[in-house]
PDB file of C-alpha atoms in Angstrom:
ATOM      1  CA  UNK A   1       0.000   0.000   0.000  1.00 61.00           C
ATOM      2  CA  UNK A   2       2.894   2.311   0.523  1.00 67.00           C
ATOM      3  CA  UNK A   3       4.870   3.946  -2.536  1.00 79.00           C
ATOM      4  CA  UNK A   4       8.011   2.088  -2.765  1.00 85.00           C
ATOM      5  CA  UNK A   5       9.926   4.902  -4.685  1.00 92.00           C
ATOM      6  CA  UNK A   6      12.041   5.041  -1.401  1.00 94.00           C
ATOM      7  CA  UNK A   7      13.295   1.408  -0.875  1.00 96.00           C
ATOM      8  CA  UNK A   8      16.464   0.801  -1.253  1.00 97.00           C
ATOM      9  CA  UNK A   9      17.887  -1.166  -4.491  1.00 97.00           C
ATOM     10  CA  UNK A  10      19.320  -4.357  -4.990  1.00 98.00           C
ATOM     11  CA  UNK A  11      21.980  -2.340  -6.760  1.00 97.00           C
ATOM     12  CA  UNK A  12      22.600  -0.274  -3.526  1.00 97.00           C
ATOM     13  CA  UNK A  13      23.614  -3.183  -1.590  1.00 97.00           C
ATOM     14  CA  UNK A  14      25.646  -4.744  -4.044  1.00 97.00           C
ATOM     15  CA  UNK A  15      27.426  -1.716  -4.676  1.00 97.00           C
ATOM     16  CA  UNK A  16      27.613  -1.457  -0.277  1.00 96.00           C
ATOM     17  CA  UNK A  17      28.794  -4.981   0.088  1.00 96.00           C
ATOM     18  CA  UNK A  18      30.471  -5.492  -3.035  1.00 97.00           C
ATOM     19  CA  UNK A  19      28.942  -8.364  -3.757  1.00 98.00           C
ATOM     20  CA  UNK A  20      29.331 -10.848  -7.175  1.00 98.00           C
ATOM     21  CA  UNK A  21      26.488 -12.676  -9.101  1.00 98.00           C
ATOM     22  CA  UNK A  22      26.608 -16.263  -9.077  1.00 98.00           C
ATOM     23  CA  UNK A  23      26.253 -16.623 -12.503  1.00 97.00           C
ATOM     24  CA  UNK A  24      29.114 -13.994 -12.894  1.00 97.00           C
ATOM     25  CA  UNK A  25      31.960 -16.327 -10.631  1.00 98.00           C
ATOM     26  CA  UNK A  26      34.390 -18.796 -11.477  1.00 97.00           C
ATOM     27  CA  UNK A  27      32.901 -22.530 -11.796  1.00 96.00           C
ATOM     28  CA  UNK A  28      35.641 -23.228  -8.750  1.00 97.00           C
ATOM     29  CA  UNK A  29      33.916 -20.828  -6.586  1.00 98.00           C
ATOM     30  CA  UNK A  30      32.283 -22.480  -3.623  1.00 98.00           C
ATOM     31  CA  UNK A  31      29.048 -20.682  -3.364  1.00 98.00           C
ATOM     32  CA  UNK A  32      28.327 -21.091  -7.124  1.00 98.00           C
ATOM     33  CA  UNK A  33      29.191 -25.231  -6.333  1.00 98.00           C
ATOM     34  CA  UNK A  34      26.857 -25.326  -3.505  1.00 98.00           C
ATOM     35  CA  UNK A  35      24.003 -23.928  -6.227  1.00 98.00           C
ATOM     36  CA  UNK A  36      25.322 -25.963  -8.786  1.00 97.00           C
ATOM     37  CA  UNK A  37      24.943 -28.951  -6.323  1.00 96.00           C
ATOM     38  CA  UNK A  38      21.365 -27.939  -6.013  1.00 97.00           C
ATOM     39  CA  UNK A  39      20.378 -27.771  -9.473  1.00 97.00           C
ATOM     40  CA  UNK A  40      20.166 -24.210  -9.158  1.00 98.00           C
ATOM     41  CA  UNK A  41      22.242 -22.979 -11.798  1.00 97.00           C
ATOM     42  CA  UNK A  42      19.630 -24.128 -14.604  1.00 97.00           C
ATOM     43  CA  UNK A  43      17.309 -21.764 -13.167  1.00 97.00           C
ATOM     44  CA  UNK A  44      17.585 -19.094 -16.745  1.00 93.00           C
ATOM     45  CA  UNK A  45      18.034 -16.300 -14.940  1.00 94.00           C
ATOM     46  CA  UNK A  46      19.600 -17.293 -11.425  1.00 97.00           C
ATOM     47  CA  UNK A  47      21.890 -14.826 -11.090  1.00 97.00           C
ATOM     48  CA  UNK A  48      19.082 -12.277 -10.616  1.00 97.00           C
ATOM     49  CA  UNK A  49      18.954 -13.095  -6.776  1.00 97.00           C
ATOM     50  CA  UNK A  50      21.503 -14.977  -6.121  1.00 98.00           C
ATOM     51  CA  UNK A  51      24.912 -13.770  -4.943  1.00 98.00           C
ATOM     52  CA  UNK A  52      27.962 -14.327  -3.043  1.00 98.00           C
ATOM     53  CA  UNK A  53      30.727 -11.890  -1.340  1.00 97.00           C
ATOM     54  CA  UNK A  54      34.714 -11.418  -1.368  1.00 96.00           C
ATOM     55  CA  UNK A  55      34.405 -14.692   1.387  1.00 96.00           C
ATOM     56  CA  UNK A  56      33.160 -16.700  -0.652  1.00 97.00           C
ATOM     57  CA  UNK A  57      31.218 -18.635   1.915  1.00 96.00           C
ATOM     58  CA  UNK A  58      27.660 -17.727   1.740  1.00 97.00           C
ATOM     59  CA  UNK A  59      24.646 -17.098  -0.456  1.00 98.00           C
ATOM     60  CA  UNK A  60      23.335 -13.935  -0.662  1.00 98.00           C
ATOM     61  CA  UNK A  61      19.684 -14.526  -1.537  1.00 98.00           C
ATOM     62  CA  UNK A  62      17.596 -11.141  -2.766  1.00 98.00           C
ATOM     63  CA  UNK A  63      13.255 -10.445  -2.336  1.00 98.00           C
ATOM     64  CA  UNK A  64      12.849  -7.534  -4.532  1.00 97.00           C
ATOM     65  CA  UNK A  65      10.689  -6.402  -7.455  1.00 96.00           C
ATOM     66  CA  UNK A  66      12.612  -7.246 -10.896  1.00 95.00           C
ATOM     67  CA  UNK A  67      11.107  -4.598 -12.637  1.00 94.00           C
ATOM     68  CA  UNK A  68      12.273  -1.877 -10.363  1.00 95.00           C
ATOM     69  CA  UNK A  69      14.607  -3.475  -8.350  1.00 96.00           C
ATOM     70  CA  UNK A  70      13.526  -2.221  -5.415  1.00 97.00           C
ATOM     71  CA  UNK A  71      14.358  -4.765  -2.348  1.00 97.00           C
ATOM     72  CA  UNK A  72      12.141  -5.529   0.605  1.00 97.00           C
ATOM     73  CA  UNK A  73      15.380  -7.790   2.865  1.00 97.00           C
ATOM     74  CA  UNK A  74      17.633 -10.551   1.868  1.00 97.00           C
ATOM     75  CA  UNK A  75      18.850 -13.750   3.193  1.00 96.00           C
ATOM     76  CA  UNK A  76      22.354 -15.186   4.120  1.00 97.00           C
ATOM     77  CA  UNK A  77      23.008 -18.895   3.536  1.00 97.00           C
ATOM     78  CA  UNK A  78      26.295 -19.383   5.834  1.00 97.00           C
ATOM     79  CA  UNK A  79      28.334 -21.744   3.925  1.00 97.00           C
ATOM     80  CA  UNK A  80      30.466 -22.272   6.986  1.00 94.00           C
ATOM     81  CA  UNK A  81      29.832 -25.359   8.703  1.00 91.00           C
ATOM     82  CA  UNK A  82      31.205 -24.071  11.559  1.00 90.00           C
ATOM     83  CA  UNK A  83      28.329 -21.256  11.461  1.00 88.00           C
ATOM     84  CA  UNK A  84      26.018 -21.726  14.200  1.00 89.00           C
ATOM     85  CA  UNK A  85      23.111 -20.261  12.206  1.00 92.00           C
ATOM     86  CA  UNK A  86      22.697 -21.519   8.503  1.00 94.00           C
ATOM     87  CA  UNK A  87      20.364 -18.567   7.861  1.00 93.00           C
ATOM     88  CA  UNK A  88      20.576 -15.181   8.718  1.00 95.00           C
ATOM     89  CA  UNK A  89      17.466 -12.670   7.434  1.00 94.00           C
ATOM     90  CA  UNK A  90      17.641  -9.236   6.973  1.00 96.00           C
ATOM     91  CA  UNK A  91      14.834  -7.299   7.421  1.00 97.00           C
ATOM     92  CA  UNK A  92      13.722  -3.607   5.534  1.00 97.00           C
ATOM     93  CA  UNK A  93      14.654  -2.033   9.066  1.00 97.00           C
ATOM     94  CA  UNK A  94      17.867  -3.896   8.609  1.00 98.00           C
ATOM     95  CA  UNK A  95      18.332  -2.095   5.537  1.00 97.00           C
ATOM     96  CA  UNK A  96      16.793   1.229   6.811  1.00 97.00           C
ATOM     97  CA  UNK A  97      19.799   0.531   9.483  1.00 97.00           C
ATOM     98  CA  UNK A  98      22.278  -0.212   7.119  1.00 96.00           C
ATOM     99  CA  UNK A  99      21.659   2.978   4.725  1.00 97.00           C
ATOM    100  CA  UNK A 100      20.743   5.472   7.315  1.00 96.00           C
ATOM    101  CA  UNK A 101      17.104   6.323   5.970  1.00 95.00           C
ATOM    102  CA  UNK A 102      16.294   8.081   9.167  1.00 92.00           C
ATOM    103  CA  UNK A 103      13.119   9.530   7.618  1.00 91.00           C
ATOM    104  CA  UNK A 104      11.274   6.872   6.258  1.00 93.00           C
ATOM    105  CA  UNK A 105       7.854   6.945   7.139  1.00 93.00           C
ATOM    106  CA  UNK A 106       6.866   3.966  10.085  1.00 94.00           C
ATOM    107  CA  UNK A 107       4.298   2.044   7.658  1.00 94.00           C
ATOM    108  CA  UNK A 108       6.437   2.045   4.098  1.00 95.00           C
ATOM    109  CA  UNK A 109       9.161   0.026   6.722  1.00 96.00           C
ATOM    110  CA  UNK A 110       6.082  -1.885   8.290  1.00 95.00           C
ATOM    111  CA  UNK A 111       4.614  -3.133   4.746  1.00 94.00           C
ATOM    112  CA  UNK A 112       8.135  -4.077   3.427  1.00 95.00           C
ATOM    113  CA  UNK A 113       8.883  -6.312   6.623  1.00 95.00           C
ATOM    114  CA  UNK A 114       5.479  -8.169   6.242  1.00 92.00           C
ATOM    115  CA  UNK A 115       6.149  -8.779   2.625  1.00 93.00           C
ATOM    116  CA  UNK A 116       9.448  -9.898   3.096  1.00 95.00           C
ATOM    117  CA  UNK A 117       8.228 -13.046   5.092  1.00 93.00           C
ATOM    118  CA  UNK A 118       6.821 -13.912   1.216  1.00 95.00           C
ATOM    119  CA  UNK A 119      10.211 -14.637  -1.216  1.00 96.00           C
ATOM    120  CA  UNK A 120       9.635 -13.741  -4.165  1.00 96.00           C
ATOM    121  CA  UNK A 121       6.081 -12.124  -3.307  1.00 94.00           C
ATOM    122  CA  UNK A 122       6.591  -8.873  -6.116  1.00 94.00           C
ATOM    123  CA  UNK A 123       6.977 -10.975  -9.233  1.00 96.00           C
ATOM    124  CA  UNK A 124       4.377 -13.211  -8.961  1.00 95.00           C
ATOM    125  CA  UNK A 125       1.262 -12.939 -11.258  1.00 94.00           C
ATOM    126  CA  UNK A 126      -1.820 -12.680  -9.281  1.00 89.00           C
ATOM    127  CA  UNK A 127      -4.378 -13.762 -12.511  1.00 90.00           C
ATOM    128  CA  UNK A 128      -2.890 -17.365 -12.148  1.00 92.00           C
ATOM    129  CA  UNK A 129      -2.664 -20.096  -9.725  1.00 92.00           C
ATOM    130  CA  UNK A 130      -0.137 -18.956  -7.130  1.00 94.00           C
ATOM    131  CA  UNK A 131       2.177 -21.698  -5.576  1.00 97.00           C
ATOM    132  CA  UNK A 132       3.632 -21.645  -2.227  1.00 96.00           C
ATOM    133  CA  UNK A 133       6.900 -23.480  -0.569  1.00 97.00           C
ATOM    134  CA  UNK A 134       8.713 -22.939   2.623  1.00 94.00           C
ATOM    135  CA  UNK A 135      11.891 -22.544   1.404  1.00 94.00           C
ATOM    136  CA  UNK A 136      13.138 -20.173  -1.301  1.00 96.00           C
ATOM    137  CA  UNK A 137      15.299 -22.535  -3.383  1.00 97.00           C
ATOM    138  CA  UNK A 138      12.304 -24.813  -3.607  1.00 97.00           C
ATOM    139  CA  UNK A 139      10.190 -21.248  -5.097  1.00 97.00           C
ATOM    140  CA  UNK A 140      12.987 -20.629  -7.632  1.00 98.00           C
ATOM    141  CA  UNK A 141      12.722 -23.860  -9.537  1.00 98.00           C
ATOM    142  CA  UNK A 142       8.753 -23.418  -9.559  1.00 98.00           C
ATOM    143  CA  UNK A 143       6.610 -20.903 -11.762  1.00 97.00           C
ATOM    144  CA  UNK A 144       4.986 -18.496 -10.456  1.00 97.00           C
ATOM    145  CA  UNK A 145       5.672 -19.667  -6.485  1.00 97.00           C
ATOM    146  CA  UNK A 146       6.386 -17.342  -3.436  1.00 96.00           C
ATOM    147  CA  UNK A 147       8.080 -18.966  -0.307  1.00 96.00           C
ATOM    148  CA  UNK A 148       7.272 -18.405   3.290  1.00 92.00           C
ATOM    149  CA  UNK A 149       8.402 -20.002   6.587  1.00 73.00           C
ATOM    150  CA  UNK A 150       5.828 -21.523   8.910  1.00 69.00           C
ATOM    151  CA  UNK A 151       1.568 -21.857   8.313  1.00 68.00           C
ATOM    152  CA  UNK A 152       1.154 -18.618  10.654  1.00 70.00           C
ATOM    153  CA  UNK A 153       2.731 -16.450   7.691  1.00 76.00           C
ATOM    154  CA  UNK A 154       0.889 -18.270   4.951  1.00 80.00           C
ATOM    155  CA  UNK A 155      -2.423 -17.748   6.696  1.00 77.00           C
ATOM    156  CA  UNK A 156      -1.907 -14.655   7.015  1.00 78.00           C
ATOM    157  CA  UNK A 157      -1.541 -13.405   3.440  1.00 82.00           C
ATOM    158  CA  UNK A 158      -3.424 -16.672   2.000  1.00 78.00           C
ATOM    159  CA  UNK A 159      -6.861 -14.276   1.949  1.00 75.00           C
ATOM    160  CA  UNK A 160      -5.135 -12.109  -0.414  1.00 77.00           C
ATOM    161  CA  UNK A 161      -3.992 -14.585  -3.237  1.00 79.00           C
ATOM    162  CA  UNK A 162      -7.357 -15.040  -4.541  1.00 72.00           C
ATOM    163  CA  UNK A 163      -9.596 -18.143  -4.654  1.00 74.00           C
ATOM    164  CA  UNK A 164      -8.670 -21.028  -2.496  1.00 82.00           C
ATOM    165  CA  UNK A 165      -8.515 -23.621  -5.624  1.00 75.00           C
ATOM    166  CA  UNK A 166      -5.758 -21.115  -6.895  1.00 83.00           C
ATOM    167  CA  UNK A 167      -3.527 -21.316  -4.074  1.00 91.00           C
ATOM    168  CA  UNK A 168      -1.358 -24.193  -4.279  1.00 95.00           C
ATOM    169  CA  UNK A 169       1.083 -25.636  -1.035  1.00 95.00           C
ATOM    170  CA  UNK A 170       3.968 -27.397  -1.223  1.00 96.00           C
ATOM    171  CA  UNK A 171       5.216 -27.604   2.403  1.00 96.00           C
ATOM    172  CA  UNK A 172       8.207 -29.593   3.046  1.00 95.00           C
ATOM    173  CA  UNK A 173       7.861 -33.664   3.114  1.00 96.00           C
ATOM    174  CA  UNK A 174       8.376 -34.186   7.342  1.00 93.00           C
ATOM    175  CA  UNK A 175       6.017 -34.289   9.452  1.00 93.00           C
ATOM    176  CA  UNK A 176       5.340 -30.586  10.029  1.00 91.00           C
ATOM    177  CA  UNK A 177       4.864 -29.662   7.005  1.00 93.00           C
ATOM    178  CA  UNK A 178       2.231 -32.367   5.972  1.00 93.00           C
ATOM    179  CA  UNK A 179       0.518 -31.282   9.213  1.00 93.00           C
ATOM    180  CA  UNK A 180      -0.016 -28.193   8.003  1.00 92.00           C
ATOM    181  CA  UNK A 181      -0.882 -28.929   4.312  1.00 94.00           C
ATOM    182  CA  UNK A 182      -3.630 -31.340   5.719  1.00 94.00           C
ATOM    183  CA  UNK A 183      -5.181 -28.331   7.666  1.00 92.00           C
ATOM    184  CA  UNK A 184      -5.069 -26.076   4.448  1.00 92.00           C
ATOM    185  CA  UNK A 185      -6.699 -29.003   2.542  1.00 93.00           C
ATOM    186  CA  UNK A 186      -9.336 -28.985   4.749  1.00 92.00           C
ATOM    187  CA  UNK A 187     -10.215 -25.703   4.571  1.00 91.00           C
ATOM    188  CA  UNK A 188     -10.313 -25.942   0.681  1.00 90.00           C
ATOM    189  CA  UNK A 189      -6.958 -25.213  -0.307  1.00 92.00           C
ATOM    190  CA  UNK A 190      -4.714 -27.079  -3.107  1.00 94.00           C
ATOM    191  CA  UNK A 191      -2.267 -29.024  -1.789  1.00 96.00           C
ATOM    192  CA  UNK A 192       0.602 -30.951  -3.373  1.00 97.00           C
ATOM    193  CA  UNK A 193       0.027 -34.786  -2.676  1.00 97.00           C
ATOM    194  CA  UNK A 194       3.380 -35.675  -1.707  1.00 98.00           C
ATOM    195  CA  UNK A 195       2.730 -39.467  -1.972  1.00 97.00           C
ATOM    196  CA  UNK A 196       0.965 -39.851  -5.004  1.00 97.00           C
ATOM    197  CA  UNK A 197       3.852 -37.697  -6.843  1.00 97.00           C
ATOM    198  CA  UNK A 198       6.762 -40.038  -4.916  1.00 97.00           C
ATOM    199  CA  UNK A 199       4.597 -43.130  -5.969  1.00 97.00           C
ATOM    200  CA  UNK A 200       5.018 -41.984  -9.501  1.00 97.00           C
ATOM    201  CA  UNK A 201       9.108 -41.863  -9.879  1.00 97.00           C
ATOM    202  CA  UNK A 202       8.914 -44.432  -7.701  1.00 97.00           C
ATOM    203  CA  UNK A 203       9.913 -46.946 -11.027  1.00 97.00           C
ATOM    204  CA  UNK A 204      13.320 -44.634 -11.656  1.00 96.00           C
ATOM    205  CA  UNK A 205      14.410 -46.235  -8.712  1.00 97.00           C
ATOM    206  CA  UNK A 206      17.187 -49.006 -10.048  1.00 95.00           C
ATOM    207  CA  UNK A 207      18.975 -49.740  -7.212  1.00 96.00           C
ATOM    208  CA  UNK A 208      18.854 -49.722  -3.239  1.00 97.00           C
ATOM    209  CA  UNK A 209      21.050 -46.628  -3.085  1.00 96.00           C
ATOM    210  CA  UNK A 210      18.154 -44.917  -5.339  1.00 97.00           C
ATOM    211  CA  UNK A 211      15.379 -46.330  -3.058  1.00 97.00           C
ATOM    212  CA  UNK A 212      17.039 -44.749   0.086  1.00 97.00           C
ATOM    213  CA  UNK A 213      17.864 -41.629  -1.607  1.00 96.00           C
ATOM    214  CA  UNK A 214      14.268 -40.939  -3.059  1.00 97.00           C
ATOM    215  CA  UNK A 215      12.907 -41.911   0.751  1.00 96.00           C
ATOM    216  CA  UNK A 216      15.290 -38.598   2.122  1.00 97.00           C
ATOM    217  CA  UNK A 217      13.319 -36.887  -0.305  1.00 98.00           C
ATOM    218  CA  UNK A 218      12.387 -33.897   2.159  1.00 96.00           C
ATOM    219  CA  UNK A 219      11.498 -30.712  -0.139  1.00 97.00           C
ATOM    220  CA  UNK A 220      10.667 -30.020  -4.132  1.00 98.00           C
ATOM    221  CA  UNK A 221      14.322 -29.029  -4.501  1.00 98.00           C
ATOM    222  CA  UNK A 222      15.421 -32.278  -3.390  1.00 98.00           C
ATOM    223  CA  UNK A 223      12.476 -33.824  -5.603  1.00 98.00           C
ATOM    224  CA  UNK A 224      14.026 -32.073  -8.990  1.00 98.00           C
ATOM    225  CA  UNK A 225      17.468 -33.168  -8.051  1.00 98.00           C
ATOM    226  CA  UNK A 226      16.555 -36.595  -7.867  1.00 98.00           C
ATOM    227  CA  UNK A 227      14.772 -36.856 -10.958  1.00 98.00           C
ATOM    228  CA  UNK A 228      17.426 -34.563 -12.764  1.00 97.00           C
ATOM    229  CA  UNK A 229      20.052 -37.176 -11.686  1.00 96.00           C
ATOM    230  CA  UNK A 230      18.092 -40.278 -12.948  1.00 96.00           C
ATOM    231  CA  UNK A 231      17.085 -38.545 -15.867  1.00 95.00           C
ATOM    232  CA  UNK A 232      20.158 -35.696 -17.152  1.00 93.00           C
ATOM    233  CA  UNK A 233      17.774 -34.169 -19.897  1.00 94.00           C
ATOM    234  CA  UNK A 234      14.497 -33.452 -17.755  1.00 96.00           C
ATOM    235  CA  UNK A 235      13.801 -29.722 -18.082  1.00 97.00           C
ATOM    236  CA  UNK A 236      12.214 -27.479 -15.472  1.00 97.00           C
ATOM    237  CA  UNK A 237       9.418 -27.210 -17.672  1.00 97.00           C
ATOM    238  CA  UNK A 238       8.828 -30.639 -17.648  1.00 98.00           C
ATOM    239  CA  UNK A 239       9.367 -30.555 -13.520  1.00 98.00           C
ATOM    240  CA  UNK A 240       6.703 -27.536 -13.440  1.00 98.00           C
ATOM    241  CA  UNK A 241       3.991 -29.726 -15.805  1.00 97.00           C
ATOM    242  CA  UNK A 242       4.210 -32.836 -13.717  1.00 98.00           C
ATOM    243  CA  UNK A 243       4.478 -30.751 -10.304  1.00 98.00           C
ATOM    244  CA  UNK A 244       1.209 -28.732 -11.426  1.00 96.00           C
ATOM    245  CA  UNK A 245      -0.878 -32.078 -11.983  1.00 96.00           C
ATOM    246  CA  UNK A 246      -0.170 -33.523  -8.525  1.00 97.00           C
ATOM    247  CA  UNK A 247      -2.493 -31.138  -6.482  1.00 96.00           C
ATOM    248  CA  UNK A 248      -5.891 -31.207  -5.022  1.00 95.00           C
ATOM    249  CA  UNK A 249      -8.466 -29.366  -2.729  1.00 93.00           C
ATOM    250  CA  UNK A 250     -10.481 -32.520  -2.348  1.00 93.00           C
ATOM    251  CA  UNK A 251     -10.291 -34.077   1.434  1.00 91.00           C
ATOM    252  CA  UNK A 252     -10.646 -37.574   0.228  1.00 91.00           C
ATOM    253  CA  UNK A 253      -7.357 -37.190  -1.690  1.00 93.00           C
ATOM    254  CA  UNK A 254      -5.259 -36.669   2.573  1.00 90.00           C
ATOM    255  CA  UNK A 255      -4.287 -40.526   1.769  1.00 89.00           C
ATOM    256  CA  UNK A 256      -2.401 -39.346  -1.455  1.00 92.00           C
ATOM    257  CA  UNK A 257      -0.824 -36.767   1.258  1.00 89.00           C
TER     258      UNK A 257
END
């Protein structure tokens, strides 16, 4: 609701930090090897977002508006694993902080906070079905997907996203997350049926090392990655197709959950 004319760009804090696009670094660089590891880099146009510093030791991970480039926070994935927090997430006041802006008006910092719980939230296209992970590497390799952490922040902006039907969840494979995704169900929201769509790759599976790895199976990045290394030339176009038929809003289908 507020005019974002003031936000700071992603440009800003790239200049600030001096900070590198991942699809801009040597091959040998270990962030752009732990994105390569995750299928990442055939994202077209990961470099947008993703970045890494002089240290070479984390993943800078951007929520901004690609049209403007104005940014609502950013995330840190600590490559260290010595680092006693794998995430770190920066806030708009963080960047208020960071760049001094004093006189920004209370609610223009208040609106960019709450949207920054939603990844991704300013490029998404509100006329179609909106999908919605908990992790931002799993929204990357989907169309059309914003990511959010926890069912308290996706109830709270679900009654903006449109018709129920058109809401799509993929929460994480564990427990919690299949909690959760069985309460949205129920109250007539889409929900990816995690079993039905395992069930299907399920004959990909040569061997017992390919059994246990598809059981570890945990999130949709994981998903892709398995099916990319069984199969070298599936496409993310492909992934999106097959990931877009495995939903429903009908309770009878919580066994395919």
């Amino acid at each position: 609701t507020s005019n974002t004319n003031e936000l700071v760009t992603i440009t800003d804090v790239i200049n600030r930090f001096s900070l590198k696009r991942l699809d801009s670094v040597s091959e040998d660089s270990l962030a752009y090897q732990y994105i390569k590891g995750r299928d990442l880099t055939l994202i077209e146009d990961f470099g947008d977002c993703l970045y890494t510093d002089s240290s070479d030791n984390k993943v800078y991970i951007f929520n901004f508006d690609k049209r403007s480039g104005r940014l609502l926070g950013f995330s840190i994935r600590s490559l260290d694993p010595n680092s006693d927090r794998k995430y770190i997430i920066k806030s708009y006041t963080d960047l208020a902080n960071i760049f001094s802006q004093r006189g920004l008006a209370r609610e223009l910092i208040e609106d960019a906070n709450f949207l920054n719980n939603y990844f991704n939230i300013l490029n998404v296209d509100f006329s179609k079905p909106i999908l919605m992970t908990e992790g931002q590497f799993d929204a990357l390799l989907l169309e059309n997907c914003i990511a959010t952490s926890g069912a308290s922040k996706a109830r709270s902006i679900f009654s903006n996203l449109g018709a129920k039907s058109a809401t799509r969840v993929l929460f994480d494979r564990d427990k919690a997350g299949k909690t959760q995704m069985m309460n949205f169900i129920k109250q007539g929201y889409s929900v990816f049926l995690w079993n039905k769509a395992i069930s299907e790759i399920k004959p990909m599976c040569e061997t017992d090392s390919d059994h246990i790895k598809l059981s570890q199976v945990k999130d949709i990045n994981d998903l892709f990655t398995f099916i990319h290394t069984k199969k070298a030339d599936y496409t993310l176009n492909k992934f999106n197709s097959w990931i877009n038929g495995n939903f429903s809003e009908t309770v009878y289908d919580l066994v395919y959950l």
